[in-house]
mmCIF file of C-alpha atoms in Angstrom:
data_model
loop_
_atom_site.group_PDB
_atom_site.id
_atom_site.type_symbol
_atom_site.label_atom_id
_atom_site.label_comp_id
_atom_site.label_asym_id
_atom_site.label_seq_id
_atom_site.Cartn_x
_atom_site.Cartn_y
_atom_site.Cartn_z
ATOM 1 C CA MET A 1 -27.310 -13.655 7.950
ATOM 2 C CA ILE A 2 -25.468 -14.097 11.234
ATOM 3 C CA ALA A 3 -21.856 -13.060 11.202
ATOM 4 C CA GLY A 4 -19.350 -15.332 12.889
ATOM 5 C CA LYS A 5 -17.383 -14.186 15.873
ATOM 6 C CA HIS A 6 -13.866 -12.935 15.392
ATOM 7 C CA LEU A 7 -10.986 -14.696 17.105
ATOM 8 C CA GLY A 8 -10.858 -11.826 19.565
ATOM 9 C CA LYS A 9 -8.030 -10.809 21.802
ATOM 10 C CA SER A 10 -5.819 -13.822 21.086
ATOM 11 C CA ARG A 11 -5.526 -13.574 17.300
ATOM 12 C CA GLN A 12 -2.121 -11.853 17.396
ATOM 13 C CA TYR A 13 -0.756 -14.879 19.307
ATOM 14 C CA TRP A 14 -1.791 -17.559 16.783
ATOM 15 C CA ARG A 15 1.653 -17.321 15.236
ATOM 16 C CA ASP A 16 3.213 -18.248 18.591
ATOM 17 C CA ILE A 17 0.760 -21.109 19.051
ATOM 18 C CA ILE A 18 1.478 -22.602 15.620
ATOM 19 C CA LEU A 19 5.256 -22.240 15.991
ATOM 20 C CA GLY A 20 5.140 -23.732 19.497
ATOM 21 C CA VAL A 21 3.119 -26.750 18.395
ATOM 22 C CA ASN A 22 5.237 -27.340 15.302
ATOM 23 C CA ASP A 23 8.583 -26.936 17.048
ATOM 24 C CA GLY A 24 7.464 -28.977 20.044
ATOM 25 C CA LEU A 25 6.303 -31.900 17.928
ATOM 26 C CA VAL A 26 9.163 -31.919 15.457
ATOM 27 C CA SER A 27 12.129 -31.353 17.770
ATOM 28 C CA THR A 28 10.883 -33.672 20.523
ATOM 29 C CA PHE A 29 9.983 -36.416 18.058
ATOM 30 C CA LEU A 30 13.351 -36.200 16.315
ATOM 31 C CA LEU A 31 15.238 -36.167 19.618
ATOM 32 C CA VAL A 32 13.351 -39.245 20.844
ATOM 33 C CA ALA A 33 13.792 -41.004 17.505
ATOM 34 C CA GLY A 34 17.508 -40.294 17.606
ATOM 35 C CA VAL A 35 18.119 -41.630 21.099
ATOM 36 C CA ALA A 36 15.792 -44.598 20.549
ATOM 37 C CA GLY A 37 17.695 -45.418 17.398
ATOM 38 C CA ALA A 38 20.909 -45.367 19.406
ATOM 39 C CA GLY A 39 19.514 -48.175 21.548
ATOM 40 C CA LEU A 40 19.004 -46.342 24.845
ATOM 41 C CA ALA A 41 16.794 -47.878 27.514
ATOM 42 C CA SER A 42 13.150 -46.746 27.765
ATOM 43 C CA LYS A 43 13.856 -44.868 31.008
ATOM 44 C CA ASP A 44 16.725 -42.975 29.350
ATOM 45 C CA ILE A 45 14.584 -42.178 26.296
ATOM 46 C CA LEU A 46 11.839 -40.760 28.538
ATOM 47 C CA LEU A 47 14.346 -38.686 30.518
ATOM 48 C CA THR A 48 15.869 -37.368 27.277
ATOM 49 C CA ALA A 49 12.408 -36.487 25.928
ATOM 50 C CA LEU A 50 11.511 -34.587 29.120
ATOM 51 C CA ALA A 51 14.825 -32.736 29.202
ATOM 52 C CA GLY A 52 14.534 -31.886 25.502
ATOM 53 C CA ALA A 53 10.957 -30.672 25.914
ATOM 54 C CA LEU A 54 11.884 -28.494 28.903
ATOM 55 C CA ALA A 55 14.944 -27.047 27.159
ATOM 56 C CA GLY A 56 12.921 -26.422 23.980
ATOM 57 C CA ALA A 57 10.089 -24.746 25.885
ATOM 58 C CA ILE A 58 12.480 -22.415 27.700
ATOM 59 C CA SER A 59 14.261 -21.648 24.441
ATOM 60 C CA MET A 60 10.971 -20.905 22.646
ATOM 61 C CA ALA A 61 9.781 -18.660 25.482
ATOM 62 C CA ALA A 62 13.028 -16.704 25.609
ATOM 63 C CA GLY A 63 13.266 -16.401 21.837
ATOM 64 C CA GLU A 64 9.678 -15.297 21.411
ATOM 65 C CA TYR A 65 9.975 -12.790 24.260
ATOM 66 C CA VAL A 66 13.105 -11.182 22.772
ATOM 67 C CA ALA A 67 11.707 -11.228 19.217
ATOM 68 C CA THR A 68 8.383 -9.681 20.218
ATOM 69 C CA LYS A 69 10.005 -7.080 22.459
ATOM 70 C CA SER A 70 12.415 -6.112 19.666
ATOM 71 C CA GLN A 71 9.620 -5.954 17.100
ATOM 72 C CA ASN A 72 7.582 -3.702 19.404
ATOM 73 C CA GLU A 73 10.581 -1.413 19.986
ATOM 74 C CA VAL A 74 11.206 -1.060 16.247
ATOM 75 C CA MET A 75 7.529 -0.327 15.657
ATOM 76 C CA ARG A 76 7.501 2.210 18.506
ATOM 77 C CA GLY A 77 10.439 3.965 16.812
ATOM 78 C CA GLU A 78 8.550 4.030 13.507
ATOM 79 C CA ILE A 79 5.453 5.419 15.217
ATOM 80 C CA ASN A 80 7.527 8.096 16.969
ATOM 81 C CA LEU A 81 8.903 9.097 13.574
ATOM 82 C CA GLU A 82 5.373 9.144 12.154
ATOM 83 C CA GLU A 83 4.313 11.433 15.031
ATOM 84 C CA GLU A 84 7.093 13.835 14.012
ATOM 85 C CA HIS A 85 5.964 13.675 10.383
ATOM 86 C CA VAL A 86 2.367 14.488 11.318
ATOM 87 C CA LYS A 87 3.481 17.292 13.616
ATOM 88 C CA TYR A 88 6.019 18.973 11.317
ATOM 89 C CA ASN A 89 5.136 17.772 7.796
ATOM 90 C CA LEU A 90 1.342 17.604 7.801
ATOM 91 C CA HIS A 91 1.052 18.488 4.115
ATOM 92 C CA GLU A 92 3.284 15.573 3.071
ATOM 93 C CA GLU A 93 1.371 13.197 5.351
ATOM 94 C CA LEU A 94 -1.904 14.292 3.757
ATOM 95 C CA LEU A 95 -0.404 13.560 0.321
ATOM 96 C CA GLU A 96 0.586 10.132 1.607
ATOM 97 C CA LEU A 97 -2.953 9.728 2.925
ATOM 98 C CA ASP A 98 -4.199 10.344 -0.638
ATOM 99 C CA ASP A 99 -2.211 7.329 -1.824
ATOM 100 C CA LEU A 100 -3.320 5.135 1.074
ATOM 101 C CA LEU A 101 -6.989 6.026 0.631
ATOM 102 C CA GLN A 102 -6.779 5.202 -3.073
ATOM 103 C CA LYS A 103 -5.199 1.828 -2.227
ATOM 104 C CA ILE A 104 -8.230 0.940 -0.108
ATOM 105 C CA GLY A 105 -10.636 2.058 -2.842
ATOM 106 C CA ILE A 106 -11.505 5.624 -1.829
ATOM 107 C CA LYS A 107 -10.884 7.489 -5.085
ATOM 108 C CA THR A 108 -9.725 11.075 -5.599
ATOM 109 C CA ARG A 109 -10.813 13.575 -8.201
ATOM 110 C CA VAL A 110 -9.435 13.122 -11.706
ATOM 111 C CA SER A 111 -6.138 15.008 -11.719
ATOM 112 C CA ALA A 112 -5.608 18.088 -13.869
ATOM 113 C CA THR A 113 -2.990 16.201 -15.879
ATOM 114 C CA ALA A 114 -5.316 13.314 -16.693
ATOM 115 C CA SER A 115 -6.293 12.987 -20.317
ATOM 116 C CA ALA A 116 -9.633 14.270 -21.519
ATOM 117 C CA SER A 117 -10.645 10.740 -22.499
ATOM 118 C CA THR A 118 -9.963 9.489 -18.967
ATOM 119 C CA ALA A 119 -12.031 12.324 -17.527
ATOM 120 C CA ALA A 120 -14.847 11.691 -20.028
ATOM 121 C CA SER A 121 -14.750 7.966 -19.279
ATOM 122 C CA SER A 122 -14.926 8.698 -15.554
ATOM 123 C CA MET A 123 -17.916 10.992 -16.094
ATOM 124 C CA ARG A 124 -19.654 8.304 -18.207
ATOM 125 C CA ASP A 125 -19.044 5.743 -15.461
ATOM 126 C CA GLU A 126 -20.572 8.084 -12.874
ATOM 127 C CA GLU A 127 -23.594 8.701 -15.125
ATOM 128 C CA GLU A 128 -24.071 4.943 -15.636
ATOM 129 C CA GLU A 129 -23.920 4.366 -11.872
ATOM 130 C CA LYS A 130 -26.571 7.063 -11.332
ATOM 131 C CA GLU A 131 -28.792 5.474 -13.985
ATOM 132 C CA LYS A 132 -28.491 2.101 -12.265
ATOM 133 C CA GLY A 133 -29.657 3.597 -8.989
ATOM 134 C CA GLN A 134 -26.265 3.173 -7.373
ATOM 135 C CA ASP A 135 -25.767 6.892 -6.751
ATOM 136 C CA LYS A 136 -24.906 7.192 -3.105
ATOM 137 C CA CYS A 137 -25.499 10.205 -0.872
ATOM 138 C CA VAL A 138 -21.796 10.796 -0.632
ATOM 139 C CA SER A 139 -19.653 9.883 -3.609
ATOM 140 C CA MET A 140 -16.227 8.306 -3.137
ATOM 141 C CA VAL A 141 -14.594 11.560 -4.187
ATOM 142 C CA ASP A 142 -16.584 13.527 -1.622
ATOM 143 C CA LEU A 143 -15.769 10.919 1.005
ATOM 144 C CA HIS A 144 -12.071 11.199 0.156
ATOM 145 C CA GLU A 145 -12.129 14.987 0.415
ATOM 146 C CA SER A 146 -14.143 14.877 3.649
ATOM 147 C CA MET A 147 -11.676 12.441 5.179
ATOM 148 C CA LYS A 148 -8.709 14.588 4.172
ATOM 149 C CA ASP A 149 -10.381 17.686 5.648
ATOM 150 C CA TYR A 150 -11.160 15.828 8.866
ATOM 151 C CA TYR A 151 -7.657 14.447 9.278
ATOM 152 C CA LYS A 152 -6.105 17.823 8.451
ATOM 153 C CA GLU A 153 -7.961 19.260 11.440
ATOM 154 C CA ASN A 154 -7.365 16.223 13.676
ATOM 155 C CA PRO A 155 -3.671 15.257 13.611
ATOM 156 C CA ASP A 156 -4.047 12.744 16.461
ATOM 157 C CA ALA A 157 -6.696 10.888 14.477
ATOM 158 C CA LEU A 158 -4.446 11.106 11.392
ATOM 159 C CA LEU A 159 -1.640 9.468 13.361
ATOM 160 C CA GLU A 160 -3.938 6.596 14.401
ATOM 161 C CA LEU A 161 -5.091 6.109 10.806
ATOM 162 C CA MET A 162 -1.519 6.195 9.480
ATOM 163 C CA LYS A 163 -0.451 3.655 12.115
ATOM 164 C CA ALA A 164 -3.194 1.317 10.941
ATOM 165 C CA LEU A 165 -2.853 1.832 7.187
ATOM 166 C CA GLU A 166 0.896 2.303 6.910
ATOM 167 C CA PHE A 167 2.163 -0.074 9.598
ATOM 168 C CA GLY A 168 -0.814 -2.344 10.302
ATOM 169 C CA VAL A 169 -0.689 -1.357 13.977
ATOM 170 C CA ILE A 170 -3.800 -1.194 16.104
ATOM 171 C CA ASP A 171 -2.882 -0.402 19.698
ATOM 172 C CA LYS A 172 -5.150 -2.992 21.296
ATOM 173 C CA GLU A 173 -3.585 -5.729 19.149
ATOM 174 C CA VAL A 174 0.064 -5.029 19.930
ATOM 175 C CA ARG A 175 1.717 -8.260 21.047
ATOM 176 C CA ASN A 176 2.806 -8.500 24.664
ATOM 177 C CA PRO A 177 6.302 -10.081 24.817
ATOM 178 C CA ILE A 178 5.538 -11.965 28.036
ATOM 179 C CA MET A 179 2.302 -13.414 26.622
ATOM 180 C CA ALA A 180 4.059 -14.358 23.368
ATOM 181 C CA GLY A 181 6.800 -16.159 25.319
ATOM 182 C CA LEU A 182 4.319 -17.951 27.562
ATOM 183 C CA PHE A 183 2.171 -19.092 24.632
ATOM 184 C CA SER A 184 5.222 -20.521 22.882
ATOM 185 C CA CYS A 185 6.507 -22.192 26.061
ATOM 186 C CA VAL A 186 3.231 -23.806 27.088
ATOM 187 C CA ILE A 187 2.257 -24.937 23.614
ATOM 188 C CA PHE A 188 5.749 -26.377 23.014
ATOM 189 C CA ILE A 189 5.393 -28.602 26.077
ATOM 190 C CA LEU A 190 1.855 -29.688 25.197
#
């Protein structure tokens, strides 16, 4: 099976492209419809459409630039705070990592407070998986513990993982405000 290619480096700008196309079509069409309905001459309608498209494109570019820049600044503040948490509250961050790992399907050991029936059920499930030949070299629990041990010893890697899992931030996909503004501007005009 051949996997399809990902959208690549532009996927974080699809939002800008869609908004630019939608706003460009709707606002320009409605402006032209309004002035045509008022009985303006063809030359005046064309001039109004061009002026409206230019004004809309500049507005979209400026708005998208400011919005993206502000969003990046807020996220940078959150990441700075997360850096402090990792640096000064590593234990609490590792507890948070437990929750995040469980949310993505990497299970932890059955807690001491879990009922005996839950523990027995979990053991039966593991036995059934082994019988079916699905026993893996490293169980999910071992994987979870290995990851926690690794990230405890590698706080920089923990920060990168927390940025991705907690905030959905991957450095190479951070939106550039200038590119976001340009995408919106150009697509609006097209």
